[in-house]
Amino acid sequence: MADFSRGEGRLFIDGEFRAAHSASTYSNLNPATEEVIGQVADADAEDMHEAIAAARRAFDETDWSTNHAFRQRCLAQLQEGLEREKEHLRLQTVQEVGSPLQLTYAVQGDSVIRDLGWVVDLVGRYAWERDLPVHEFFGMKSRRRIYREAVGVVGCITPWNFPLQVNLAKVGPALAAGNTVVLKPAPDTPWNATFIAKVVAEHTDIPRGVFNVVTSADPARVGEALTADPRVDMISFTGSTAVGKRIMASGAETVKRVFLELGGKSANVVLDDADFERVLPFCSMTCIHGGQGCAIATRLLLPRSRYEEGLAILETAFRNVKYGDPMNPQNIQGPQINRRQQERVLGYIEQGVREGAKLVVGGKRPPELEKGFYVEPTLFRDVDNQMTIAQEEIFGPVLVVIPFDDDDDAVRIANDSIYGLSGSVSSASEERALAVARRMRTGTIGVNGGMWFAPDSPFGGYKQSGIGREMGVEGFEEYLETKTIGLPA
Ligand code: NAD
């Protein structure tokens, strides 16, 4: 029996846990303490080739892709197993991801496990085939039947910020649709993926080879072995836009289906009739999990006529952000994932100052925290949308406040970005807020505090924020092929 209280450091290939061929390992670090919490298999291309071969065999030689009822039962077992082991996962997530403990009761843990139930249920009610009416072509009358079938072997490549959410938002629907999977997690969060493998091995009847996990310290080495392999039919990727472009290029040679969830620089538009006292304190949520969320609204657009009034409220909110030890249930912000990210965020802050933006709160490594990759909650004013800190994804606890003149100007600034992942609009008039939201070129928007995130909501980006949608029926169908068969009428 697997010990769920400890992080699993081995690869999971063809139904078995094993070391990397080379026997190499790398250290898994706790970003809050900088301590090594375990050793993890450091796979190479040979290990990846074996995982792909196992997934290919499981797809080609078993009835996994066609036996919907069996799959549904296996996925229900996966959900139940995760539910049973979730207290072990909670602690690991805080240690490995540096996630605030309170988030593990929501989108870093419990709610993600609960939401897996939606796709398990969908397997049972999805219309896997449908008939089209009789049609005459070349004097021949025909019926047509449409079948939805699995794509094949899916390579899932995931980031470190919300590992359980992203891993399950891919693995759940990919398996539910009848595919087999090779999951390559981010080097910083290997345990989250191997935890899922342990649950698959111990709690489910999922056949060997259907689900595989390959961890490595060198993403390019195993990642490119996955994205270029002709036996892989699809890559489902969440991560930065820069890597997304490389994955598209690498998959082009074998015309892979590529599904991309990429970066964001989302705008929160607060119109001049909004209730500032109600709306603006929430903007400090930019700092949640160190701002390491792709859909966080990191550009705040405030009307020029009420700019000073808004900034006074924001300053108070940012000074009151609870941050530090992620085990402290009060804290909404823990550390950045690693030193490189911490330095990257601090580098952006310096660049913002150099380009003329003014720091209102924060901007440094917190002097009171000796260990850990922390950055202070940071608020910038007098930001022009052309500045680097308004255009590039910082992925840190940094909010930039940009003034606008009227609704048209707000829409223009919001859309002046290579990204289009999310956003929000607030106004005393829902009609006015909705009109602005409809003009914003972005995949998800909250109006007047409405939350769009749910297992049945399609999530994804316009422009360079991605291709395709995750979650919802749209997300499930990313993992399906369409076959049309003609039959005589
Ligand atoms: P990243 O792009 O550096 O890495 C993402 C994954 O790709 C990791 O598993 C990494 O090991 C792998 N990878 C890196 N180079 C590769 C290559 N050449 N071939 C194959 N795989 C490769 O991103 P990150 O730093 O892990 O995560 C942060 C980024 O993810 C941010 O840009 C954030 O916006 C984005 N993100 C997007 C969403 C979304 O749904 N749109 C969700 C979470 C995070």
Short mmCIF file of C-alpha atoms and ligand atoms in Angstrom, two decimals:
data_model
loop_
_atom_site.label_atom_id
_atom_site.label_comp_id
_atom_site.label_asym_id
_atom_site.label_seq_id
_atom_site.Cartn_x
_atom_site.Cartn_y
_atom_site.Cartn_z
CA MET A 1 0.00 0.00 0.00
CA ALA A 2 1.23 3.46 -0.88
CA ASP A 3 2.02 5.85 1.97
CA PHE A 4 -0.03 8.92 1.09
CA SER A 5 1.50 11.08 3.79
CA ARG A 6 4.81 11.27 1.91
CA GLY A 7 5.60 12.86 -1.44
CA GLU A 8 6.13 10.26 -4.17
CA GLY A 9 9.42 10.87 -5.95
CA ARG A 10 9.25 8.18 -8.63
CA LEU A 11 7.92 8.18 -12.18
CA PHE A 12 4.64 6.41 -12.92
CA ILE A 13 4.89 4.54 -16.20
CA ASP A 14 2.74 1.65 -17.47
CA GLY A 15 1.08 1.20 -14.09
CA GLU A 16 4.32 1.07 -12.09
CA PHE A 17 6.35 3.45 -9.98
CA ARG A 18 10.01 3.46 -10.86
CA ALA A 19 13.19 5.52 -10.80
CA ALA A 20 14.51 7.33 -13.86
CA HIS A 21 16.68 5.15 -16.16
CA SER A 22 19.67 7.25 -15.30
CA ALA A 23 18.79 6.96 -11.56
CA SER A 24 19.12 10.78 -11.44
CA THR A 25 17.07 12.77 -8.97
CA TYR A 26 16.59 16.43 -8.13
CA SER A 27 15.54 18.27 -4.98
CA ASN A 28 11.99 19.39 -4.32
CA LEU A 29 12.13 22.68 -2.36
CA ASN A 30 9.66 24.28 0.02
CA PRO A 31 9.53 27.88 -1.24
CA ALA A 32 8.52 29.21 2.18
CA THR A 33 11.52 27.73 4.03
CA GLU A 34 13.96 27.07 1.15
CA GLU A 35 14.40 23.57 2.65
CA VAL A 36 14.62 20.38 0.61
CA ILE A 37 11.45 18.35 1.23
CA GLY A 38 12.31 15.36 -0.94
CA GLN A 39 14.07 13.93 -3.97
CA VAL A 40 12.28 13.44 -7.29
CA ALA A 41 13.09 11.32 -10.34
CA ASP A 42 14.84 13.39 -13.00
CA ALA A 43 13.66 11.72 -16.19
CA ASP A 44 15.25 11.97 -19.62
CA ALA A 45 13.93 11.44 -23.14
CA GLU A 46 14.27 7.65 -22.81
CA ASP A 47 11.89 7.61 -19.83
CA MET A 48 9.50 9.84 -21.74
CA HIS A 49 9.60 7.51 -24.76
CA GLU A 50 8.60 4.61 -22.51
CA ALA A 51 5.70 6.55 -21.05
CA ILE A 52 4.48 7.46 -24.54
CA ALA A 53 4.79 3.83 -25.67
CA ALA A 54 2.73 2.70 -22.65
CA ALA A 55 0.02 5.29 -23.35
CA ARG A 56 -0.02 4.35 -27.05
CA ARG A 57 -0.41 0.64 -26.23
CA ALA A 58 -3.18 1.31 -23.73
CA PHE A 59 -5.04 3.38 -26.32
CA ASP A 60 -4.56 0.99 -29.26
CA GLU A 61 -4.92 -2.35 -27.49
CA THR A 62 -7.60 -1.92 -24.81
CA ASP A 63 -11.25 -0.85 -24.92
CA TRP A 64 -10.54 2.18 -22.71
CA SER A 65 -11.52 4.60 -25.48
CA THR A 66 -14.84 2.92 -26.29
CA ASN A 67 -16.09 1.58 -22.96
CA HIS A 68 -17.81 4.66 -21.58
CA ALA A 69 -19.39 2.96 -18.56
CA PHE A 70 -16.07 1.48 -17.42
CA ARG A 71 -14.33 4.82 -17.77
CA GLN A 72 -17.02 6.55 -15.81
CA ARG A 73 -16.66 4.03 -12.98
CA CYS A 74 -12.85 4.43 -12.97
CA LEU A 75 -13.08 8.21 -12.84
CA ALA A 76 -15.60 8.07 -10.01
CA GLN A 77 -13.05 5.88 -8.15
CA LEU A 78 -10.40 8.52 -8.85
CA GLN A 79 -12.58 11.23 -7.37
CA GLU A 80 -13.43 9.11 -4.32
CA GLY A 81 -9.75 8.22 -3.83
CA LEU A 82 -8.67 11.86 -3.99
CA GLU A 83 -11.42 12.74 -1.55
CA ARG A 84 -10.22 10.04 0.84
CA GLU A 85 -6.55 11.11 0.71
CA LYS A 86 -7.08 14.85 0.54
CA GLU A 87 -5.73 15.71 4.02
CA HIS A 88 -2.30 14.36 2.96
CA LEU A 89 -2.51 16.36 -0.23
CA ARG A 90 -3.35 19.53 1.71
CA LEU A 91 -0.08 19.50 3.63
CA GLN A 92 1.96 18.59 0.57
CA THR A 93 0.41 21.45 -1.39
CA VAL A 94 1.36 23.99 1.26
CA GLN A 95 4.91 22.60 1.44
CA GLU A 96 5.52 22.09 -2.26
CA VAL A 97 3.62 25.00 -3.82
CA GLY A 98 3.90 27.54 -0.98
CA SER A 99 0.16 27.93 -1.36
CA PRO A 100 -1.68 29.59 1.53
CA LEU A 101 -3.39 26.88 3.56
CA GLN A 102 -6.77 28.54 3.15
CA LEU A 103 -6.62 28.05 -0.62
CA THR A 104 -6.33 24.28 -0.18
CA TYR A 105 -9.94 24.30 1.00
CA ALA A 106 -10.86 25.78 -2.38
CA VAL A 107 -9.10 25.94 -5.73
CA GLN A 108 -5.84 24.34 -4.53
CA GLY A 109 -7.68 21.30 -3.20
CA ASP A 110 -11.15 20.49 -1.99
CA SER A 111 -13.27 22.31 -4.58
CA VAL A 112 -11.15 20.91 -7.41
CA ILE A 113 -11.74 17.35 -6.20
CA ARG A 114 -15.45 18.06 -5.87
CA ASP A 115 -15.59 19.62 -9.35
CA LEU A 116 -14.08 16.49 -10.93
CA GLY A 117 -17.53 15.00 -10.32
CA TRP A 118 -18.98 17.21 -13.03
CA VAL A 119 -16.92 15.57 -15.78
CA VAL A 120 -17.48 12.08 -14.31
CA ASP A 121 -21.20 12.74 -14.61
CA LEU A 122 -20.81 14.12 -18.14
CA VAL A 123 -19.43 10.79 -19.41
CA GLY A 124 -22.81 9.24 -18.64
CA ARG A 125 -24.98 11.89 -20.26
CA TYR A 126 -22.86 13.05 -23.20
CA ALA A 127 -24.31 12.47 -26.71
CA TRP A 128 -21.48 10.28 -28.09
CA GLU A 129 -23.38 9.84 -31.37
CA ARG A 130 -26.19 11.57 -33.19
CA ASP A 131 -28.01 11.24 -36.52
CA LEU A 132 -28.43 13.92 -39.15
CA PRO A 133 -31.51 13.94 -41.44
CA VAL A 134 -31.62 12.32 -44.89
CA HIS A 135 -29.74 14.32 -47.51
CA GLU A 136 -29.59 13.86 -51.28
CA PHE A 137 -26.18 14.07 -52.98
CA PHE A 138 -25.40 12.84 -56.55
CA GLY A 139 -28.92 11.40 -56.70
CA MET A 140 -28.26 9.22 -53.67
CA LYS A 141 -30.24 9.65 -50.45
CA SER A 142 -28.18 9.11 -47.33
CA ARG A 143 -28.41 9.28 -43.57
CA ARG A 144 -25.40 10.56 -41.69
CA ARG A 145 -24.27 9.52 -38.24
CA ILE A 146 -21.83 11.60 -36.23
CA TYR A 147 -19.59 9.86 -33.68
CA ARG A 148 -17.46 11.65 -31.10
CA GLU A 149 -14.30 9.65 -30.41
CA ALA A 150 -11.18 10.10 -28.32
CA VAL A 151 -8.26 11.90 -29.95
CA GLY A 152 -5.68 9.30 -28.81
CA VAL A 153 -2.59 9.84 -26.70
CA VAL A 154 -2.65 13.23 -24.97
CA GLY A 155 0.44 14.87 -23.49
CA CYS A 156 -0.53 17.18 -20.64
CA ILE A 157 2.07 19.80 -19.68
CA THR A 158 1.24 21.84 -16.60
CA PRO A 159 2.53 24.78 -14.50
CA TRP A 160 3.23 25.00 -10.77
CA ASN A 161 0.87 27.71 -9.57
CA PHE A 162 -2.39 25.76 -9.11
CA PRO A 163 -1.11 22.26 -9.85
CA LEU A 164 -4.11 20.19 -8.70
CA GLN A 165 -6.57 22.44 -10.50
CA VAL A 166 -4.66 22.47 -13.78
CA ASN A 167 -3.65 18.78 -13.61
CA LEU A 168 -7.23 17.64 -13.01
CA ALA A 169 -8.76 20.15 -15.45
CA LYS A 170 -6.71 18.35 -18.13
CA VAL A 171 -6.43 14.75 -16.93
CA GLY A 172 -10.13 14.55 -15.93
CA PRO A 173 -11.70 15.43 -19.29
CA ALA A 174 -8.88 13.83 -21.32
CA LEU A 175 -9.48 10.46 -19.62
CA ALA A 176 -13.25 10.95 -19.53
CA ALA A 177 -13.23 11.43 -23.30
CA GLY A 178 -11.38 8.10 -23.71
CA ASN A 179 -7.81 9.26 -24.28
CA THR A 180 -4.70 7.96 -22.60
CA VAL A 181 -2.42 10.47 -20.92
CA VAL A 182 1.20 11.31 -20.24
CA LEU A 183 1.33 14.07 -17.62
CA LYS A 184 4.49 16.19 -17.40
CA PRO A 185 4.17 18.47 -14.38
CA ALA A 186 6.27 21.57 -13.74
CA PRO A 187 9.67 20.79 -12.16
CA ASP A 188 8.67 22.72 -9.01
CA THR A 189 5.51 20.70 -8.30
CA PRO A 190 6.18 17.04 -9.12
CA TRP A 191 4.48 15.62 -6.01
CA ASN A 192 1.08 16.90 -6.98
CA ALA A 193 1.19 14.83 -10.17
CA THR A 194 2.64 11.72 -8.55
CA PHE A 195 -0.02 12.01 -5.83
CA ILE A 196 -2.68 11.64 -8.54
CA ALA A 197 -0.72 8.64 -9.86
CA LYS A 198 -0.78 7.06 -6.39
CA VAL A 199 -4.52 7.46 -6.20
CA VAL A 200 -4.86 5.97 -9.69
CA ALA A 201 -2.71 3.00 -8.65
CA GLU A 202 -4.29 2.39 -5.23
CA HIS A 203 -7.91 3.42 -5.61
CA THR A 204 -8.94 2.79 -9.23
CA ASP A 205 -9.23 0.10 -11.90
CA ILE A 206 -7.72 2.43 -14.50
CA PRO A 207 -5.71 0.01 -16.70
CA ARG A 208 -1.93 0.20 -16.86
CA GLY A 209 -0.60 2.69 -19.36
CA VAL A 210 -3.77 4.81 -19.43
CA PHE A 211 -2.22 7.39 -17.09
CA ASN A 212 1.51 8.09 -16.79
CA VAL A 213 3.55 10.75 -14.98
CA VAL A 214 7.05 11.85 -16.01
CA THR A 215 8.88 14.33 -13.77
CA SER A 216 12.08 16.14 -14.68
CA ALA A 217 14.17 19.10 -13.60
CA ASP A 218 14.77 19.97 -17.24
CA PRO A 219 11.45 20.80 -18.91
CA ALA A 220 12.83 21.14 -22.40
CA ARG A 221 14.52 17.71 -22.32
CA VAL A 222 11.40 15.63 -21.60
CA GLY A 223 8.88 18.26 -22.73
CA GLU A 224 10.17 18.36 -26.28
CA ALA A 225 10.40 14.57 -26.37
CA LEU A 226 6.65 14.67 -25.69
CA THR A 227 5.63 17.51 -28.00
CA ALA A 228 7.60 16.22 -31.01
CA ASP A 229 6.73 12.51 -30.74
CA PRO A 230 4.59 11.22 -33.64
CA ARG A 231 2.82 8.72 -31.32
CA VAL A 232 1.29 11.62 -29.39
CA ASP A 233 -1.92 12.96 -30.94
CA MET A 234 -2.49 16.05 -28.85
CA ILE A 235 -0.72 18.38 -26.43
CA SER A 236 -2.76 20.08 -23.75
CA PHE A 237 -0.60 22.82 -22.30
CA THR A 238 -0.98 25.42 -19.58
CA GLY A 239 1.88 27.80 -19.00
CA SER A 240 3.54 30.89 -20.35
CA THR A 241 2.87 32.31 -23.80
CA ALA A 242 6.59 31.99 -24.67
CA VAL A 243 6.62 28.22 -24.04
CA GLY A 244 3.20 27.86 -25.68
CA LYS A 245 4.66 29.23 -28.91
CA ARG A 246 7.53 26.74 -28.75
CA ILE A 247 5.09 23.88 -28.18
CA MET A 248 3.01 24.91 -31.19
CA ALA A 249 6.14 25.00 -33.34
CA SER A 250 7.34 21.64 -32.05
CA GLY A 251 3.94 20.00 -32.63
CA ALA A 252 3.65 21.42 -36.15
CA GLU A 253 5.91 18.78 -37.67
CA THR A 254 3.40 16.01 -36.82
CA VAL A 255 0.31 18.27 -37.13
CA LYS A 256 -0.62 17.73 -33.51
CA ARG A 257 -3.76 19.09 -32.04
CA VAL A 258 -2.54 21.76 -29.65
CA PHE A 259 -4.63 23.16 -26.85
CA LEU A 260 -3.09 26.16 -25.08
CA GLU A 261 -3.95 27.99 -21.87
CA LEU A 262 -1.42 30.79 -21.63
CA GLY A 263 -0.64 34.02 -19.83
CA GLY A 264 -2.80 36.99 -18.94
CA LYS A 265 -2.68 40.68 -18.06
CA SER A 266 -6.32 41.12 -17.27
CA ALA A 267 -8.02 44.45 -16.69
CA ASN A 268 -10.35 45.29 -13.83
CA VAL A 269 -12.43 48.24 -15.07
CA VAL A 270 -14.12 50.26 -12.33
CA LEU A 271 -16.48 52.80 -13.90
CA ASP A 272 -17.07 56.26 -12.42
CA ASP A 273 -20.49 55.41 -10.95
CA ALA A 274 -19.22 52.32 -9.06
CA ASP A 275 -19.34 52.05 -5.27
CA PHE A 276 -15.59 52.40 -4.59
CA GLU A 277 -15.84 51.52 -0.87
CA ARG A 278 -17.41 48.19 -1.80
CA VAL A 279 -15.40 47.33 -4.91
CA LEU A 280 -11.83 48.53 -4.38
CA PRO A 281 -10.86 46.72 -1.13
CA PHE A 282 -11.19 43.45 -3.09
CA CYS A 283 -8.44 44.59 -5.45
CA SER A 284 -5.88 43.56 -2.84
CA MET A 285 -6.81 40.00 -3.84
CA THR A 286 -4.31 40.58 -6.67
CA CYS A 287 -1.83 39.38 -4.03
CA ILE A 288 -3.55 36.05 -3.42
CA HIS A 289 -1.00 33.22 -3.70
CA GLY A 290 1.65 35.84 -4.45
CA GLY A 291 -0.23 36.95 -7.57
CA GLN A 292 0.68 33.64 -9.21
CA GLY A 293 -2.60 33.22 -11.05
CA CYS A 294 -3.04 33.61 -14.78
CA ALA A 295 -6.57 35.04 -14.51
CA ILE A 296 -5.88 37.58 -11.78
CA ALA A 297 -6.81 41.14 -12.83
CA THR A 298 -3.39 42.81 -12.51
CA ARG A 299 -4.29 46.08 -14.26
CA LEU A 300 -6.79 48.24 -12.42
CA LEU A 301 -8.43 50.89 -14.61
CA LEU A 302 -9.77 53.82 -12.52
CA PRO A 303 -11.63 56.91 -13.79
CA ARG A 304 -9.33 59.94 -13.81
CA SER A 305 -12.06 61.99 -12.08
CA ARG A 306 -11.94 59.71 -8.99
CA TYR A 307 -8.31 58.52 -9.18
CA GLU A 308 -7.08 59.99 -5.86
CA GLU A 309 -10.18 58.82 -3.97
CA GLY A 310 -9.68 55.28 -5.34
CA LEU A 311 -5.98 55.21 -4.54
CA ALA A 312 -6.58 56.12 -0.90
CA ILE A 313 -8.86 53.07 -0.51
CA LEU A 314 -6.41 50.83 -2.37
CA GLU A 315 -3.45 51.95 -0.25
CA THR A 316 -5.26 50.95 2.94
CA ALA A 317 -6.27 47.60 1.43
CA PHE A 318 -2.72 46.81 0.28
CA ARG A 319 -1.23 47.75 3.66
CA ASN A 320 -3.60 45.25 5.26
CA VAL A 321 -2.81 42.24 3.04
CA LYS A 322 -1.97 39.28 5.27
CA TYR A 323 1.14 37.59 3.93
CA GLY A 324 3.94 35.31 5.12
CA ASP A 325 3.98 31.69 6.34
CA PRO A 326 1.52 29.81 4.10
CA MET A 327 0.62 27.50 7.02
CA ASN A 328 -0.89 30.49 8.84
CA PRO A 329 -4.61 30.26 7.98
CA GLN A 330 -4.90 34.07 8.06
CA ASN A 331 -2.47 34.62 5.20
CA ILE A 332 -3.70 35.01 1.63
CA GLN A 333 -0.18 35.41 0.24
CA GLY A 334 2.75 33.04 0.65
CA PRO A 335 6.09 33.03 -1.20
CA GLN A 336 6.80 33.04 -4.94
CA ILE A 337 7.51 29.52 -6.17
CA ASN A 338 11.31 29.85 -6.43
CA ARG A 339 14.18 32.34 -6.29
CA ARG A 340 14.13 32.90 -10.05
CA GLN A 341 10.47 33.98 -9.90
CA GLN A 342 11.12 36.17 -6.86
CA GLU A 343 13.97 37.91 -8.69
CA ARG A 344 11.90 38.23 -11.84
CA VAL A 345 9.08 39.97 -9.94
CA LEU A 346 11.54 42.31 -8.15
CA GLY A 347 13.14 43.05 -11.54
CA TYR A 348 9.76 44.11 -12.98
CA ILE A 349 9.16 46.37 -9.96
CA GLU A 350 12.53 48.08 -10.52
CA GLN A 351 11.71 48.50 -14.19
CA GLY A 352 8.34 50.08 -13.31
CA VAL A 353 10.09 52.66 -11.13
CA ARG A 354 12.68 53.32 -13.88
CA GLU A 355 9.89 53.90 -16.42
CA GLY A 356 8.22 56.50 -14.18
CA ALA A 357 5.48 54.64 -12.26
CA LYS A 358 5.20 55.53 -8.56
CA LEU A 359 5.29 52.96 -5.77
CA VAL A 360 2.50 53.45 -3.23
CA VAL A 361 2.96 50.27 -1.18
CA GLY A 362 5.65 47.55 -1.09
CA GLY A 363 8.18 46.90 -3.82
CA LYS A 364 10.80 44.93 -1.88
CA ARG A 365 11.64 41.57 -0.45
CA PRO A 366 9.99 41.77 3.03
CA PRO A 367 12.85 42.48 5.49
CA GLU A 368 11.06 40.72 8.35
CA LEU A 369 10.99 37.34 6.56
CA GLU A 370 14.48 35.90 6.58
CA LYS A 371 13.76 32.73 4.62
CA GLY A 372 11.48 32.10 1.68
CA PHE A 373 10.97 33.64 -1.74
CA TYR A 374 8.67 36.45 -0.64
CA VAL A 375 7.81 39.77 -2.29
CA GLU A 376 5.85 42.52 -0.50
CA PRO A 377 2.30 43.28 -1.65
CA THR A 378 2.99 46.03 -4.17
CA LEU A 379 0.82 48.86 -5.50
CA PHE A 380 1.86 51.19 -8.35
CA ARG A 381 0.17 54.46 -9.33
CA ASP A 382 0.61 56.80 -12.31
CA VAL A 383 1.00 53.87 -14.64
CA ASP A 384 0.74 54.32 -18.38
CA ASN A 385 -0.55 51.29 -20.27
CA GLN A 386 2.55 51.34 -22.50
CA MET A 387 4.89 50.70 -19.56
CA THR A 388 6.45 47.26 -19.25
CA ILE A 389 4.64 46.63 -15.92
CA ALA A 390 1.29 47.23 -17.70
CA GLN A 391 2.09 45.09 -20.74
CA GLU A 392 4.00 42.06 -19.42
CA GLU A 393 2.79 39.34 -17.11
CA ILE A 394 4.62 39.82 -13.78
CA PHE A 395 3.13 36.80 -11.97
CA GLY A 396 3.68 38.49 -8.63
CA PRO A 397 1.72 40.43 -5.96
CA VAL A 398 1.76 43.62 -8.01
CA LEU A 399 -1.18 45.80 -9.03
CA VAL A 400 -0.79 48.68 -11.48
CA VAL A 401 -3.42 51.45 -11.43
CA ILE A 402 -4.08 53.16 -14.77
CA PRO A 403 -6.35 56.21 -15.17
CA PHE A 404 -8.95 56.46 -17.97
CA ASP A 405 -11.22 59.24 -19.27
CA ASP A 406 -14.51 57.58 -20.24
CA ASP A 407 -15.97 54.15 -21.08
CA ASP A 408 -14.51 54.15 -24.61
CA ASP A 409 -11.07 54.98 -23.23
CA ALA A 410 -11.38 52.18 -20.63
CA VAL A 411 -12.25 49.64 -23.35
CA ARG A 412 -9.37 50.87 -25.51
CA ILE A 413 -6.85 50.50 -22.66
CA ALA A 414 -8.23 47.13 -21.54
CA ASN A 415 -7.89 45.78 -25.09
CA ASP A 416 -4.44 47.28 -25.65
CA SER A 417 -2.69 44.06 -24.63
CA ILE A 418 -1.39 40.95 -26.37
CA TYR A 419 -3.41 38.99 -23.78
CA GLY A 420 -7.13 38.40 -23.36
CA LEU A 421 -7.69 35.89 -20.58
CA SER A 422 -10.01 37.45 -18.03
CA GLY A 423 -11.18 40.71 -16.48
CA SER A 424 -13.93 42.42 -14.58
CA VAL A 425 -16.17 45.47 -14.75
CA SER A 426 -18.00 47.34 -11.98
CA SER A 427 -20.70 49.96 -12.29
CA ALA A 428 -23.88 51.07 -10.53
CA SER A 429 -25.62 50.04 -13.75
CA GLU A 430 -25.44 46.37 -14.74
CA GLU A 431 -26.44 47.34 -18.26
CA ARG A 432 -23.54 49.78 -18.57
CA ALA A 433 -21.05 47.27 -17.07
CA LEU A 434 -22.30 44.54 -19.40
CA ALA A 435 -21.92 46.83 -22.41
CA VAL A 436 -18.26 47.44 -21.49
CA ALA A 437 -17.71 43.70 -20.76
CA ARG A 438 -19.06 42.76 -24.20
CA ARG A 439 -16.50 45.05 -25.84
CA MET A 440 -13.53 43.60 -23.96
CA ARG A 441 -11.58 41.03 -26.04
CA THR A 442 -11.18 38.44 -23.34
CA GLY A 443 -12.38 34.92 -22.53
CA THR A 444 -13.95 35.38 -19.08
CA ILE A 445 -15.27 38.45 -17.25
CA GLY A 446 -16.90 39.09 -13.90
CA VAL A 447 -19.50 41.84 -13.83
CA ASN A 448 -20.25 43.58 -10.51
CA GLY A 449 -18.55 40.83 -8.52
CA GLY A 450 -20.13 37.91 -10.43
CA MET A 451 -17.85 34.83 -10.45
CA TRP A 452 -17.41 32.99 -13.73
CA PHE A 453 -15.26 30.12 -12.40
CA ALA A 454 -17.11 26.77 -12.25
CA PRO A 455 -16.59 23.23 -13.61
CA ASP A 456 -19.20 23.83 -16.30
CA SER A 457 -17.85 27.27 -17.32
CA PRO A 458 -15.53 27.22 -20.32
CA PHE A 459 -12.32 29.03 -19.41
CA GLY A 460 -9.64 30.25 -21.81
CA GLY A 461 -8.14 33.12 -23.67
CA TYR A 462 -8.51 35.37 -26.66
CA LYS A 463 -5.41 36.56 -28.54
CA GLN A 464 -2.08 35.33 -27.11
CA SER A 465 -3.76 33.97 -23.97
CA GLY A 466 -4.42 30.72 -25.74
CA ILE A 467 -6.28 28.48 -28.12
CA GLY A 468 -9.29 26.48 -26.99
CA ARG A 469 -11.20 26.23 -23.75
CA GLU A 470 -10.70 24.27 -20.53
CA MET A 471 -13.62 22.97 -18.45
CA GLY A 472 -17.28 22.94 -19.40
CA VAL A 473 -18.63 20.99 -22.37
CA GLU A 474 -16.38 23.08 -24.63
CA GLY A 475 -13.36 21.96 -22.62
CA PHE A 476 -14.39 18.29 -22.77
CA GLU A 477 -14.86 18.45 -26.53
CA GLU A 478 -11.26 19.67 -26.99
CA TYR A 479 -10.34 16.04 -26.28
CA LEU A 480 -12.67 14.56 -28.89
CA GLU A 481 -12.43 13.84 -32.60
CA THR A 482 -15.50 13.93 -34.86
CA LYS A 483 -16.25 11.09 -37.27
CA THR A 484 -19.00 11.38 -39.90
CA ILE A 485 -20.38 8.16 -41.46
CA GLY A 486 -22.75 8.10 -44.45
CA LEU A 487 -25.38 5.33 -44.61
CA PRO A 488 -27.98 4.65 -47.30
CA ALA A 489 -31.39 6.12 -46.46
P1 NAD B 1 6.15 27.74 -18.15
O1 NAD B 1 5.59 28.09 -19.46
O2 NAD B 1 7.54 28.10 -17.82
O3 NAD B 1 6.06 26.16 -17.93
C1 NAD B 1 4.83 25.46 -18.04
C2 NAD B 1 5.14 23.99 -18.26
O4 NAD B 1 5.83 23.83 -19.51
C3 NAD B 1 6.04 23.37 -17.21
O5 NAD B 1 5.65 22.04 -16.97
C4 NAD B 1 7.38 23.41 -17.89
O6 NAD B 1 8.26 22.44 -17.36
C5 NAD B 1 7.00 23.07 -19.32
N1 NAD B 1 7.97 23.46 -20.35
C6 NAD B 1 8.87 24.47 -20.32
N2 NAD B 1 9.56 24.49 -21.49
C7 NAD B 1 9.07 23.49 -22.26
C8 NAD B 1 9.34 23.03 -23.58
N3 NAD B 1 10.28 23.62 -24.33
N4 NAD B 1 8.63 21.99 -24.05
C9 NAD B 1 7.68 21.41 -23.32
N5 NAD B 1 7.38 21.80 -22.07
C10 NAD B 1 8.05 22.83 -21.54
O7 NAD B 1 5.13 28.32 -17.10
P2 NAD B 1 5.22 28.29 -15.53
O8 NAD B 1 6.29 29.24 -15.14
O9 NAD B 1 5.29 26.88 -15.03
O10 NAD B 1 3.78 28.87 -15.12
C11 NAD B 1 3.50 30.21 -15.17
C12 NAD B 1 2.81 30.58 -16.47
O11 NAD B 1 1.68 29.76 -16.67
C13 NAD B 1 2.28 31.99 -16.48
O12 NAD B 1 2.57 32.60 -17.72
C14 NAD B 1 0.79 31.82 -16.31
O13 NAD B 1 0.00 32.85 -16.83
C15 NAD B 1 0.56 30.56 -17.03
N6 NAD B 1 -0.69 29.92 -16.57
C16 NAD B 1 -1.78 29.97 -17.40
C17 NAD B 1 -2.97 29.42 -16.99
C18 NAD B 1 -4.17 29.46 -17.89
O14 NAD B 1 -5.08 28.70 -17.67
N7 NAD B 1 -4.23 30.30 -18.90
C19 NAD B 1 -3.06 28.82 -15.75
C20 NAD B 1 -1.95 28.79 -14.93
C21 NAD B 1 -0.76 29.34 -15.37
#
